[in-house]
Amino acid sequence: MPNDFIDRSRLTLPIHDLIERSPTPHSITNRRLDLSKKKHRKPSAPLQTVFVGVAVRERPDLDDRGAEYAIAVSDGSGIVQSEHSFRPKGETAVDALEYMFDLADKYTSQRGHKISIVAVARTLDGLDPSLTFYADKERRDTNVHFLTRVWLHLDAIPFLSSREAAEGKFSLDGQATAAIDEALATLVPMATSTVKITLSPLRQVLVDADFRVRLYGLALLRQVTSPALWSAFTSLGDALAAQKTNISFFSATPRGGGVALMRHSLMRVWHMTGLDVRWFVPDGDPSVFNITKRKFHNVLQGVAEPDILLHEDDMELFEAWTAHNFKRYWSGEDSPLRRLDIAVIDDPQLTALIPIIRRESPRTKIVYRSHIQIRSDLIDKGVSQQKTTWDYLWGFIKQADLFVAHPVEEFVPQVVKDTMPVVYMPPSTDPLDGLNKPLRREHMNGYRHSFDSAAHSSDGRHVDWMRGYIIQGIPDLVEGYRLFREELAKSNSPGPAPQLIMTGHSSVDDPDGTMVLHQLQEQISDEKFAKIRDDIFGIRAPPSDRLLNAMLRGADVVCQVSTREGYEIKVTEAIHKRKWVIASNAGGIPLQVRQGRDGEIVETSDPEAIARALVKFYSSDKHTSSRNEMTANDVDHVRGGRDGEAGDGPSERDLTTGNASMWHLVFAKLVGISGHIELPDETKAILDRLEISRDGKLACDLSSIQDQRIWEVLVKGFDEQKKR
């Protein structure tokens, strides 16, 4: 199979001297990985985690051999198996990589192992990161490069080791070993997660281990994107990159919540396109996060207890913490604020940074991005609890140039609409990351085993996977599930009833994360839950995005019945997996669900409606397709979103490429496009259709997008021929 992982034109000599360090076929004792099946291993036994390092190089000095390769298998403490040899004459490094991929796949299935990391030694010029990924606008490349196949097929984290690690070792064997040692030092103990958090001294989030973890390239991203959206994405992005637009996002935390997940995906994509976008986070503090969660978020959403009020000392602590982070990380000579064209502030946690940026860099355009459902009705009515918090935060927010909200007008207080430009944009999820990528059945089973182990450690119970389960939820779902079970009992339904699983990750800035699980335990301790209590599981998930992916894919039905919600992108993640969704009519949730096509909308705080929807689902033929864990789950055919109302799956508006394109439009409107850069005709046409200045004179002209849903504006700029 052809492979775009290596640029053939650059496959020349290895980094080090061939003559001094290259073995001959006679000097190598051919070692082979043991591919024999373990005789006494039970099929139900959990997979043993291993880590793999690979190295390959061309050998033009040998007339009777092809590429040289080495593969090393580590259990985390040392090398347990290895293979070092040559490919037959005529085979290149590309062929050797193919051989090693197949070898690794066979090794895992035969030996009962799960490869967690595949680390590739930097032993060829063609492995330069700048050549690993590219956006080819002229052709639609259907090949999937080596690193992405590692991610999709082996479900292992693909890691590109440093040149220093390769150069410091004598042999190819040593380079393969050094690659996995470096990967383990960089990624462990988070090897089960795709989100390994690394920060620079300036608190910049170095996504994907500073982009040495390579999940996918632009070629694959293009395959799961419609031609019209891809054209807009690349045209706007290329124009911004050509004029060296500098953009930074500032948010509360690098891990956990939905905002952090979105930022990881966007940084990954923007890095591949060459756009200069960075992401910074403060040094968090539990006392401050207690204020921002309970007295900012919860109050603005209208879910705080009546006695929760924002006091003067809370304000002083919040501002002192912001000033501390600015002085310690962002005020020096190398401050990211000094050369910033656009700053995006995510949610209230860093609103006090807005006047600091305004003071330090007056030319910087500032965007405030709100990700929550703000009870604007209570603020507009002057309800004391909400108005006190809002008035305080508004003192900072009103100094921004643009307010970006979820696409629900009710989330924006009237004072914002009257005072500053407002646009509406949904959040997004990445169809190719750990939460959404397809998973092979054996990997699904492995994640089930991990979840079951966590459940058993929690309270001694095991999940009965053969019974099926309903996933996600809050107290309303628990009560709805109880009523549903009562209906099943009355109808004498054959077979065992499905279980209920409530699980997820908490954000580090959310002190209420585990409180939900405590509330669940209190709720089901009521006598009316006695008969079904053992069928309800509520645990904090182990730190693995792919485990949550597997749990969602294995569910019969997904319920997202929040009473107060911003957008809840988990709904889109479920629809992407072709799961039937029972969702509440709250926030932006209904915007994602086509009634009767993707799921059913129920009113908020109505357990009886939830129970009826569950009965209806289990009585319908939708039960069969939604319950099939392999629906829309093929590693050879990764799925994106639909580009209109027809078709299955979520709208590509709610996926990463759509979200990045909307940001491109906003950025271009804020700074304009310089008349001094060369642009292709296709890009000029898109800029003109979107009314974006091409002479740099109309910077911050937001008139054509003000009060608009950005996706709808973007679609107007699509190339009509590509839309067809």
XYZ file of C-alpha atoms in Angstrom:
724
model
C 0.000 0.000 0.000
C 1.444 3.445 -0.886
C 2.290 5.532 2.107
C 2.434 9.321 2.464
C 4.194 9.105 5.842
C 7.566 9.339 4.075
C 8.446 11.685 1.249
C 10.225 9.341 -1.185
C 12.228 12.199 -2.682
C 13.900 12.741 0.698
C 14.817 9.121 1.457
C 18.576 9.529 1.230
C 21.095 8.610 3.918
C 20.543 8.006 7.607
C 21.534 10.784 9.944
C 24.779 9.121 11.005
C 27.644 7.796 8.910
C 26.716 4.565 7.096
C 30.252 3.192 6.936
C 31.116 3.640 10.608
C 27.965 2.325 12.244
C 26.004 0.240 9.735
C 26.031 -3.525 10.254
C 26.119 -5.983 7.390
C 23.730 -8.929 7.037
C 26.526 -11.175 8.384
C 27.086 -9.081 11.512
C 23.419 -9.148 12.542
C 21.999 -12.120 14.372
C 18.502 -12.152 12.926
C 16.103 -11.858 15.841
C 12.389 -12.366 15.351
C 9.432 -11.483 17.522
C 7.739 -14.494 19.077
C 4.371 -14.729 17.314
C 3.292 -18.038 18.835
C 0.016 -18.113 20.716
C 0.140 -18.359 24.491
C -1.058 -21.891 25.198
C -2.832 -21.363 28.490
C -4.199 -17.849 28.033
C -7.974 -17.599 28.538
C -9.936 -15.480 26.003
C -11.383 -13.441 28.884
C -7.946 -12.512 30.221
C -7.139 -8.782 30.091
C -4.634 -7.617 27.504
C -1.112 -6.902 28.727
C 0.117 -3.401 27.909
C 3.338 -3.097 25.918
C 5.186 -0.258 24.181
C 6.895 -0.511 20.802
C 9.810 1.369 19.248
C 10.594 1.123 15.535
C 13.471 2.334 13.387
C 14.093 1.978 9.657
C 16.653 3.204 7.141
C 17.627 2.704 3.520
C 20.823 0.730 2.784
C 22.133 1.831 -0.629
C 25.539 0.390 0.335
C 24.168 -3.179 0.105
C 23.485 -4.671 -3.313
C 21.614 -7.761 -2.133
C 19.402 -6.314 0.602
C 16.583 -3.832 0.999
C 15.901 -1.499 3.921
C 17.210 -2.265 7.399
C 14.687 -2.219 10.242
C 14.500 -2.747 13.995
C 11.533 -3.161 16.307
C 11.729 -3.272 20.116
C 8.959 -4.267 22.535
C 9.035 -2.904 26.087
C 6.869 -3.727 29.091
C 7.635 -0.304 30.558
C 10.644 -1.416 32.557
C 12.804 -2.818 29.785
C 12.928 -4.521 26.385
C 11.256 -7.935 26.422
C 11.420 -8.796 22.714
C 12.993 -7.346 19.591
C 13.553 -7.946 15.899
C 16.406 -6.572 13.777
C 16.953 -7.553 10.171
C 16.800 -6.522 6.507
C 13.972 -6.570 4.010
C 14.459 -8.367 0.686
C 16.279 -6.648 -2.150
C 14.204 -3.911 -3.769
C 12.096 -3.140 -0.689
C 12.293 0.431 0.593
C 11.864 2.000 4.017
C 8.178 2.435 3.166
C 7.900 -1.319 2.636
C 9.761 -1.947 5.889
C 7.281 0.231 7.781
C 4.425 -1.752 6.248
C 6.077 -4.979 7.332
C 6.567 -3.716 10.895
C 2.970 -2.519 11.076
C 1.678 -5.960 10.072
C 4.150 -7.564 12.471
C 2.925 -5.431 15.379
C -0.702 -6.227 14.540
C -0.031 -9.978 14.494
C 2.030 -9.763 17.666
C -0.814 -8.192 19.642
C -3.435 -10.695 18.514
C -1.209 -13.749 18.972
C 0.366 -12.819 22.295
C -2.625 -11.167 23.976
C -0.962 -7.771 24.194
C -2.247 -4.225 23.741
C 0.253 -1.791 22.254
C -0.137 1.533 24.039
C 2.559 3.554 22.211
C 4.401 3.142 18.923
C 7.483 5.378 18.890
C 9.212 5.988 15.549
C 12.927 6.807 15.576
C 13.904 9.864 13.517
C 16.373 7.977 11.297
C 15.436 9.335 7.860
C 15.360 12.836 6.434
C 11.868 12.031 5.160
C 10.606 11.751 8.727
C 10.981 15.488 9.234
C 7.743 16.724 10.879
C 7.280 19.429 8.262
C 6.976 16.714 5.622
C 4.786 14.360 7.607
C 1.585 16.283 6.973
C 0.503 18.541 4.189
C -2.647 20.001 2.666
C -2.762 19.074 -1.004
C -5.548 21.099 -2.569
C -5.108 19.653 -6.047
C -5.814 16.014 -5.322
C -7.843 14.002 -2.864
C -5.291 11.625 -1.400
C -6.909 8.424 -0.149
C -3.778 6.984 1.466
C -3.453 6.908 5.220
C 0.096 7.328 6.485
C 1.847 5.037 8.925
C 1.301 7.067 12.100
C -2.432 7.397 11.490
C -2.737 3.659 10.865
C -1.038 3.119 14.224
C -3.681 5.361 15.801
C -6.702 3.912 14.004
C -5.852 0.227 13.593
C -3.598 -0.510 16.555
C -5.289 2.014 18.860
C -1.815 3.067 19.985
C -0.467 6.568 20.492
C 1.872 7.369 17.561
C 4.971 9.208 18.766
C 7.718 10.724 16.609
C 10.943 10.738 18.624
C 13.503 13.524 18.537
C 16.568 13.669 16.307
C 18.726 13.842 19.428
C 17.461 10.457 20.612
C 18.318 8.874 17.246
C 21.712 10.511 16.814
C 22.890 9.497 20.242
C 22.668 5.749 19.599
C 25.152 3.520 17.816
C 22.879 1.066 15.978
C 19.383 0.938 14.556
C 18.521 -1.421 17.401
C 19.623 1.229 19.857
C 17.621 3.887 18.049
C 14.408 1.855 18.243
C 15.003 1.350 21.962
C 15.814 5.039 22.477
C 12.605 6.030 20.684
C 10.390 4.054 23.042
C 12.394 5.172 26.095
C 11.863 8.794 25.090
C 8.157 8.207 24.476
C 7.722 6.572 27.876
C 9.534 9.439 29.591
C 7.357 11.965 27.749
C 3.931 10.334 27.880
C 3.733 7.988 30.864
C 1.835 7.915 33.229
C -0.793 9.195 30.805
C -0.119 6.565 28.135
C -3.784 5.529 28.216
C -4.875 9.032 27.247
C -4.394 11.062 24.082
C -4.249 14.254 26.107
C -0.840 14.340 27.749
C -0.447 17.747 29.301
C 2.861 19.552 28.820
C 3.337 23.245 29.602
C 6.077 25.679 28.624
C 7.592 28.067 31.208
C 5.077 30.687 29.978
C 2.187 28.268 30.661
C 1.628 27.611 26.965
C -0.105 24.269 26.485
C 2.198 22.121 24.337
C -0.512 20.013 22.761
C 0.204 16.355 21.937
C 3.589 16.446 23.692
C 4.553 19.490 21.638
C 3.149 17.804 18.509
C 5.351 14.739 18.682
C 2.192 12.680 19.128
C 0.788 12.505 15.589
C -2.787 11.219 15.468
C -3.658 12.145 11.895
C -2.737 14.403 9.005
C -4.557 16.861 6.801
C -4.990 14.236 4.077
C -7.293 12.195 6.333
C -9.018 15.295 7.706
C -9.821 16.286 4.149
C -11.387 12.895 3.474
C -13.962 13.413 6.246
C -14.777 17.013 5.202
C -17.065 18.189 2.410
C -15.281 19.859 -0.556
C -17.035 23.192 0.019
C -16.066 23.379 3.696
C -12.514 22.227 2.956
C -12.102 24.983 0.388
C -13.277 27.625 2.867
C -11.145 26.169 5.669
C -7.918 26.156 3.652
C -8.509 29.429 1.806
C -9.215 31.487 4.919
C -6.515 29.699 6.915
C -3.873 30.171 4.221
C -4.644 33.893 3.973
C -4.284 34.362 7.741
C -1.085 32.296 7.804
C 0.406 34.206 4.858
C 0.123 37.515 6.694
C 1.457 35.887 9.890
C -1.595 36.613 12.031
C -0.728 35.844 15.654
C -3.538 34.467 17.841
C -3.649 33.221 21.431
C -6.395 31.543 23.458
C -6.531 31.922 27.238
C -8.621 29.460 29.239
C -8.779 28.110 32.768
C -7.420 24.600 32.431
C -5.517 22.399 29.971
C -7.458 19.242 30.777
C -10.828 17.803 31.721
C -13.683 19.935 30.468
C -15.174 20.442 27.037
C -13.356 23.733 26.430
C -9.975 22.061 26.932
C -10.896 19.193 24.595
C -11.878 21.672 21.885
C -8.682 23.636 22.276
C -6.542 20.508 21.973
C -8.229 19.591 18.679
C -8.069 23.103 17.241
C -4.392 23.546 18.144
C -3.661 20.189 16.511
C -5.329 21.246 13.251
C -3.907 24.771 13.224
C -0.401 23.444 13.799
C -0.741 21.264 10.698
C -1.927 24.200 8.598
C 0.881 26.506 9.730
C -1.373 29.079 11.404
C 0.298 30.775 14.392
C -2.181 29.984 17.170
C -1.193 29.309 20.780
C -3.017 28.399 23.941
C -2.167 29.580 27.451
C -3.542 28.605 30.852
C -2.965 30.126 34.300
C -1.495 28.420 37.318
C -4.759 27.204 38.822
C -5.765 27.600 42.438
C -8.524 25.626 44.241
C -9.731 28.668 46.186
C -10.139 30.693 43.000
C -11.745 27.823 41.076
C -14.224 27.462 43.921
C -15.271 31.065 43.256
C -15.315 30.779 39.456
C -17.378 27.579 39.515
C -19.857 28.232 42.315
C -20.145 32.017 42.226
C -19.571 32.646 38.505
C -20.700 29.632 36.481
C -23.386 28.214 38.742
C -24.863 31.624 39.528
C -24.948 32.726 35.884
C -26.587 29.424 34.935
C -29.192 29.843 37.657
C -28.359 26.586 39.444
C -26.618 27.948 42.561
C -28.196 27.788 46.002
C -29.906 31.096 46.939
C -27.339 31.874 49.642
C -24.393 31.702 47.206
C -23.410 35.342 46.692
C -20.335 37.059 45.280
C -18.608 39.186 47.919
C -15.962 41.894 47.817
C -13.250 39.579 49.135
C -14.082 37.064 46.359
C -13.507 39.797 43.795
C -10.220 40.832 45.390
C -8.940 37.243 45.463
C -9.954 36.663 41.829
C -8.228 39.830 40.606
C -5.119 39.199 42.710
C -4.840 35.677 41.260
C -5.147 37.028 37.706
C -2.521 39.701 38.385
C -0.233 37.065 39.912
C -0.418 34.927 36.766
C 0.172 37.926 34.521
C 3.219 39.119 36.451
C 4.729 35.656 36.795
C 4.162 34.307 33.283
C 2.968 36.918 30.791
C 4.639 40.248 31.615
C 8.296 39.717 30.664
C 10.237 40.501 27.507
C 9.045 37.242 25.956
C 5.420 37.863 26.915
C 2.923 36.419 24.408
C 0.940 39.646 24.747
C 3.629 41.775 23.109
C 3.107 40.518 19.550
C -0.505 39.455 19.727
C -2.993 40.284 16.964
C -5.982 38.498 18.519
C -6.639 37.234 22.056
C -9.546 34.895 22.826
C -10.676 34.689 26.459
C -12.639 31.530 27.286
C -15.380 31.952 29.906
C -15.321 34.042 33.109
C -12.218 32.528 34.732
C -9.819 34.894 32.954
C -12.042 37.906 32.327
C -9.850 40.054 34.586
C -7.083 39.545 32.016
C -9.028 41.582 29.432
C -8.152 45.054 30.831
C -4.541 43.908 31.299
C -4.276 42.933 27.625
C -5.976 46.195 26.659
C -3.362 48.103 28.663
C -0.300 46.089 27.613
C -1.183 45.731 23.922
C -3.768 48.307 22.779
C -3.676 47.088 19.161
C -4.713 43.516 20.088
C -8.279 42.544 19.189
C -9.945 40.798 22.123
C -12.701 38.186 21.837
C -14.712 36.989 24.818
C -15.990 33.447 24.195
C -18.884 32.378 26.439
C -19.408 28.610 26.660
C -22.216 28.494 29.227
C -25.934 29.061 29.370
C -26.229 32.500 30.951
C -29.636 33.170 32.527
C -30.029 36.476 30.750
C -33.698 36.581 31.779
C -32.711 36.795 35.450
C -29.970 39.327 34.732
C -32.273 41.499 32.627
C -34.903 41.398 35.397
C -32.298 42.519 37.926
C -32.433 39.413 40.139
C -29.843 40.224 42.786
C -27.826 36.994 42.802
C -27.290 36.885 39.028
C -27.027 40.648 38.532
C -24.300 41.031 41.164
C -22.096 38.419 39.512
C -22.868 39.601 35.989
C -22.277 43.296 36.699
C -18.878 42.468 38.160
C -17.805 40.340 35.179
C -19.358 42.747 32.683
C -16.920 45.401 33.883
C -14.177 43.288 32.280
C -16.055 41.760 29.340
C -17.286 45.077 27.923
C -13.673 46.033 27.165
C -13.453 43.244 24.545
C -14.065 43.831 20.825
C -16.425 40.909 20.265
C -18.708 38.638 22.298
C -19.054 35.069 20.967
C -21.877 32.942 22.380
C -23.433 29.574 21.680
C -26.148 29.867 18.975
C -28.963 30.627 21.434
C -29.913 34.308 21.729
C -31.289 33.807 25.235
C -27.736 33.152 26.453
C -26.750 36.795 25.895
C -27.873 39.542 28.324
C -29.526 42.560 26.731
C -26.760 44.916 27.851
C -24.295 42.955 25.701
C -26.517 43.165 22.622
C -26.973 46.895 23.185
C -23.292 47.645 23.760
C -20.954 45.454 21.694
C -20.898 43.190 18.616
C -22.246 39.685 19.255
C -21.947 36.570 17.079
C -23.134 33.007 17.627
C -21.000 29.893 17.209
C -21.416 26.301 18.448
C -18.623 24.297 20.083
C -17.177 21.254 18.347
C -15.784 17.761 18.713
C -13.001 16.047 16.779
C -14.132 13.006 14.732
C -10.570 11.646 14.761
C -9.552 12.025 18.408
C -9.769 9.485 21.207
C -13.371 10.319 22.043
C -14.660 9.700 18.536
C -12.339 7.614 16.375
C -13.515 4.114 15.426
C -12.408 1.244 17.653
C -11.838 -2.369 16.735
C -13.883 -4.911 18.672
C -10.903 -6.281 20.601
C -10.022 -2.777 21.762
C -13.638 -2.127 22.760
C -13.496 -5.242 24.917
C -10.268 -4.057 26.519
C -11.813 -0.742 27.544
C -14.866 -2.547 28.894
C -12.561 -4.610 31.056
C -10.899 -1.423 32.354
C -14.258 0.141 33.178
C -15.482 -3.029 34.843
C -12.329 -3.145 36.959
C -12.957 0.447 38.054
C -16.582 -0.384 38.880
C -15.552 -3.462 40.853
C -12.914 -1.486 42.745
C -15.552 1.116 43.587
C -18.224 -1.111 45.112
C -17.494 -4.754 44.299
C -19.987 -5.089 41.426
C -19.459 -6.102 37.802
C -21.256 -4.773 34.722
C -23.191 -7.435 32.804
C -22.254 -6.424 29.261
C -24.679 -8.909 27.681
C -27.665 -7.046 29.137
C -26.896 -3.745 27.453
C -27.021 -0.353 29.119
C -28.287 3.207 28.990
C -25.561 5.817 29.459
C -25.134 9.363 30.809
C -27.532 11.338 32.918
C -28.424 13.366 35.999
C -31.029 12.818 38.764
C -33.914 13.229 36.296
C -32.584 10.316 34.237
C -32.181 8.133 37.329
C -35.834 8.702 38.201
C -36.821 8.233 34.555
C -34.916 4.947 34.520
C -36.802 3.796 37.624
C -40.149 4.572 35.969
C -38.966 2.827 32.799
C -38.117 -0.298 34.804
C -41.579 -0.210 36.367
C -43.127 -0.179 32.895
C -40.933 -3.093 31.814
C -42.028 -5.080 34.852
C -45.706 -4.421 34.087
C -45.336 -5.536 30.470
C -43.512 -8.761 31.371
C -40.869 -7.867 28.796
C -38.740 -10.904 27.875
C -35.051 -10.904 28.673
C -33.072 -8.950 31.254
C -33.556 -5.189 31.526
C -30.751 -2.832 30.461
C -28.542 -1.295 33.132
C -27.863 2.414 33.715
C -24.303 3.745 33.643
C -23.393 7.287 34.649
C -19.746 8.145 34.087
C -17.417 10.818 32.758
C -14.363 12.945 33.484
C -14.298 16.073 35.621
C -12.540 19.309 34.747
C -9.810 20.364 37.164
C -11.526 23.736 37.619
C -14.841 22.076 38.553
C -15.003 21.315 42.298
C -18.550 19.949 41.834
C -17.385 17.095 39.589
C -17.525 14.317 42.185
C -20.501 15.869 43.998
C -22.809 14.618 41.241
C -21.784 11.037 41.988
C -22.384 11.553 45.710
C -25.859 12.881 44.927
C -26.514 9.793 42.808
C -25.615 7.494 45.690
C -27.964 9.395 47.985
C -30.760 9.271 45.419
C -30.613 5.516 44.825
C -30.406 4.790 48.560
C -34.137 5.570 48.652
C -36.264 2.459 49.221
C -38.047 2.851 45.864
C -34.753 2.008 44.108
C -34.180 -1.164 46.156
C -35.034 -3.623 43.359
C -32.924 -1.920 40.686
C -30.120 -0.391 42.762
C -27.600 -3.009 41.666
C -28.311 -2.158 38.017
C -27.221 1.477 38.395
C -23.519 2.311 38.112
C -22.071 5.726 38.830
C -18.286 6.073 38.793
C -15.694 8.608 37.756
C -14.153 7.197 34.594
C -10.480 6.212 34.428
C -8.440 8.892 32.587
C -8.899 7.659 29.031
C -10.803 9.371 26.232
C -10.938 6.086 24.343
C -12.588 4.361 27.284
C -15.415 6.913 27.173
C -15.554 6.397 23.405
C -15.961 2.643 23.914
C -18.605 3.115 26.597
C -20.637 5.377 24.329
C -20.296 3.035 21.343
C -21.385 0.049 23.406
C -24.508 1.722 24.808
C -28.027 0.899 23.640
C -29.133 4.513 23.901
C -27.579 7.782 25.088
C -29.512 10.159 27.352
C -28.496 13.796 27.739
C -31.278 15.324 29.803
C -29.604 18.332 31.417
C -31.823 21.034 32.854
C -29.281 23.817 32.286
C -26.769 23.407 29.509
C -24.725 25.540 27.172
C -24.575 23.283 24.130
C -23.446 19.852 25.382
C -21.345 18.585 22.500
C -21.616 15.032 23.877
C -24.892 14.900 21.964
C -23.004 15.335 18.691
C -20.482 12.701 19.803
C -23.311 10.214 20.323
C -24.917 11.032 16.970
C -21.521 10.644 15.294
C -21.540 7.057 16.603
C -25.107 6.637 15.251
C -26.524 6.242 18.741
C -30.161 7.087 19.408
C -30.235 10.126 21.683
C -32.883 11.069 24.214
C -32.139 14.716 24.948
C -33.730 17.542 26.879
C -35.048 20.737 25.378
C -32.333 22.787 27.083
C -29.708 25.194 25.811
C -28.182 24.252 22.479
C -29.033 20.549 22.755
C -32.077 20.657 20.402
C -29.950 22.318 17.692
C -27.988 19.078 17.339
C -30.848 16.558 17.265
C -33.200 16.070 14.324
C -36.401 14.888 15.996
C -37.208 11.325 14.961
C -33.998 11.020 12.927
C -31.209 11.307 15.479
C -33.277 10.851 18.602
C -36.115 12.280 20.659
C -36.372 15.617 22.458
C -38.112 15.641 25.854
C -38.928 18.555 28.104
C -36.584 19.349 30.964
C -37.170 17.981 34.470
C -39.700 15.416 33.232
C -38.710 11.880 34.327
C -42.002 10.489 33.034
C -41.226 11.789 29.532
C -37.794 10.160 29.758
C -39.394 6.859 30.764
C -41.854 7.044 27.860
C -39.025 7.778 25.423
C -37.072 4.766 26.727
C -40.099 2.479 26.405
C -40.670 3.757 22.871
C -37.025 3.199 21.943
C -36.849 -0.370 23.242
C -40.130 -1.155 21.486
C -38.918 0.093 18.087
C -36.625 -1.218 15.364
C -34.203 1.625 16.170
C -33.134 -0.478 19.121
C -31.332 -2.932 16.822
C -29.190 -0.470 14.857
C -28.378 1.835 17.786
C -27.363 -1.075 19.994
C -24.898 -2.443 17.437
C -21.500 -1.267 18.664
C -19.968 -1.668 15.200
C -22.398 0.747 13.504
C -20.351 3.647 12.065
C -17.306 2.003 13.624
C -14.921 0.982 10.830
C -11.231 1.885 11.148
C -10.881 1.744 7.357
C -13.749 4.185 6.752
C -13.564 7.050 9.223
C -16.665 9.233 9.247
C -17.052 12.981 9.391
C -20.307 14.938 9.429
C -23.129 15.602 7.011
C -22.982 18.753 4.897
C -26.733 19.417 4.893
C -29.988 18.310 6.464
C -30.016 15.025 4.550
C -27.899 12.046 5.511
C -26.843 10.422 8.753
C -24.627 11.692 11.511
C -24.007 15.137 12.985
C -23.663 18.371 11.063
C -20.055 19.126 10.114
C -20.777 22.517 11.662
C -20.228 20.791 15.023
C -16.946 19.079 14.097
C -13.421 20.480 14.345
C -12.956 21.569 10.719
C -16.258 23.436 10.767
C -15.363 25.134 14.039
C -11.867 26.062 12.862
C -13.352 27.547 9.679
C -15.768 29.674 11.697
C -12.853 30.955 13.768
C -10.982 31.723 10.526
C -13.908 33.880 9.432
C -14.021 35.705 12.776
C -10.247 36.267 12.778
C -10.288 37.587 9.206
C -13.107 39.986 10.078
C -11.195 41.264 13.105
C -7.855 41.978 11.407
C -8.677 42.037 7.684
C -6.407 40.553 5.024
C -3.379 42.519 3.875
C -3.170 43.685 0.292
C 0.552 42.881 0.298
C 0.212 39.085 0.170
C -0.319 36.976 -2.925
C -3.617 35.118 -2.917
C -4.938 32.514 -5.380
C -8.128 33.366 -7.245
C -10.152 30.815 -5.275
C -9.187 32.483 -1.997
C -9.961 35.948 -3.356
C -13.402 34.753 -4.451
C -14.202 33.327 -1.006
C -12.985 36.487 0.742
C -15.153 38.609 -1.536
C -18.240 36.448 -0.970
C -17.699 36.761 2.782
C -17.126 40.536 2.526
C -13.640 40.312 4.030
C -11.339 43.223 3.230
C -8.385 42.343 0.983
C -6.582 45.663 1.318
C -6.161 45.716 5.095
C -8.189 48.915 5.427
C -11.323 47.438 7.003
C -9.867 45.708 10.053
C -12.448 45.000 12.753
C -15.341 45.502 10.352
C -17.897 43.223 11.995
C -21.029 44.671 10.429
C -21.667 41.713 8.116
C -21.486 39.136 10.928
C -22.941 41.079 13.864
C -25.882 39.271 15.505
C -25.416 36.400 13.028
C -24.827 32.690 13.384
C -21.305 32.362 12.016
C -21.969 29.003 10.380
C -24.775 30.453 8.287
C -22.527 33.334 7.197
C -19.726 30.907 6.339
C -21.996 28.711 4.207
C -22.875 31.756 2.086
C -19.205 31.949 1.139
C -18.994 28.333 -0.004
C -18.126 27.647 -3.629
C -21.435 26.679 -5.288
C -19.781 24.122 -7.542
C -18.078 22.428 -4.589
C -21.364 22.451 -2.651
C -22.934 20.430 -5.448
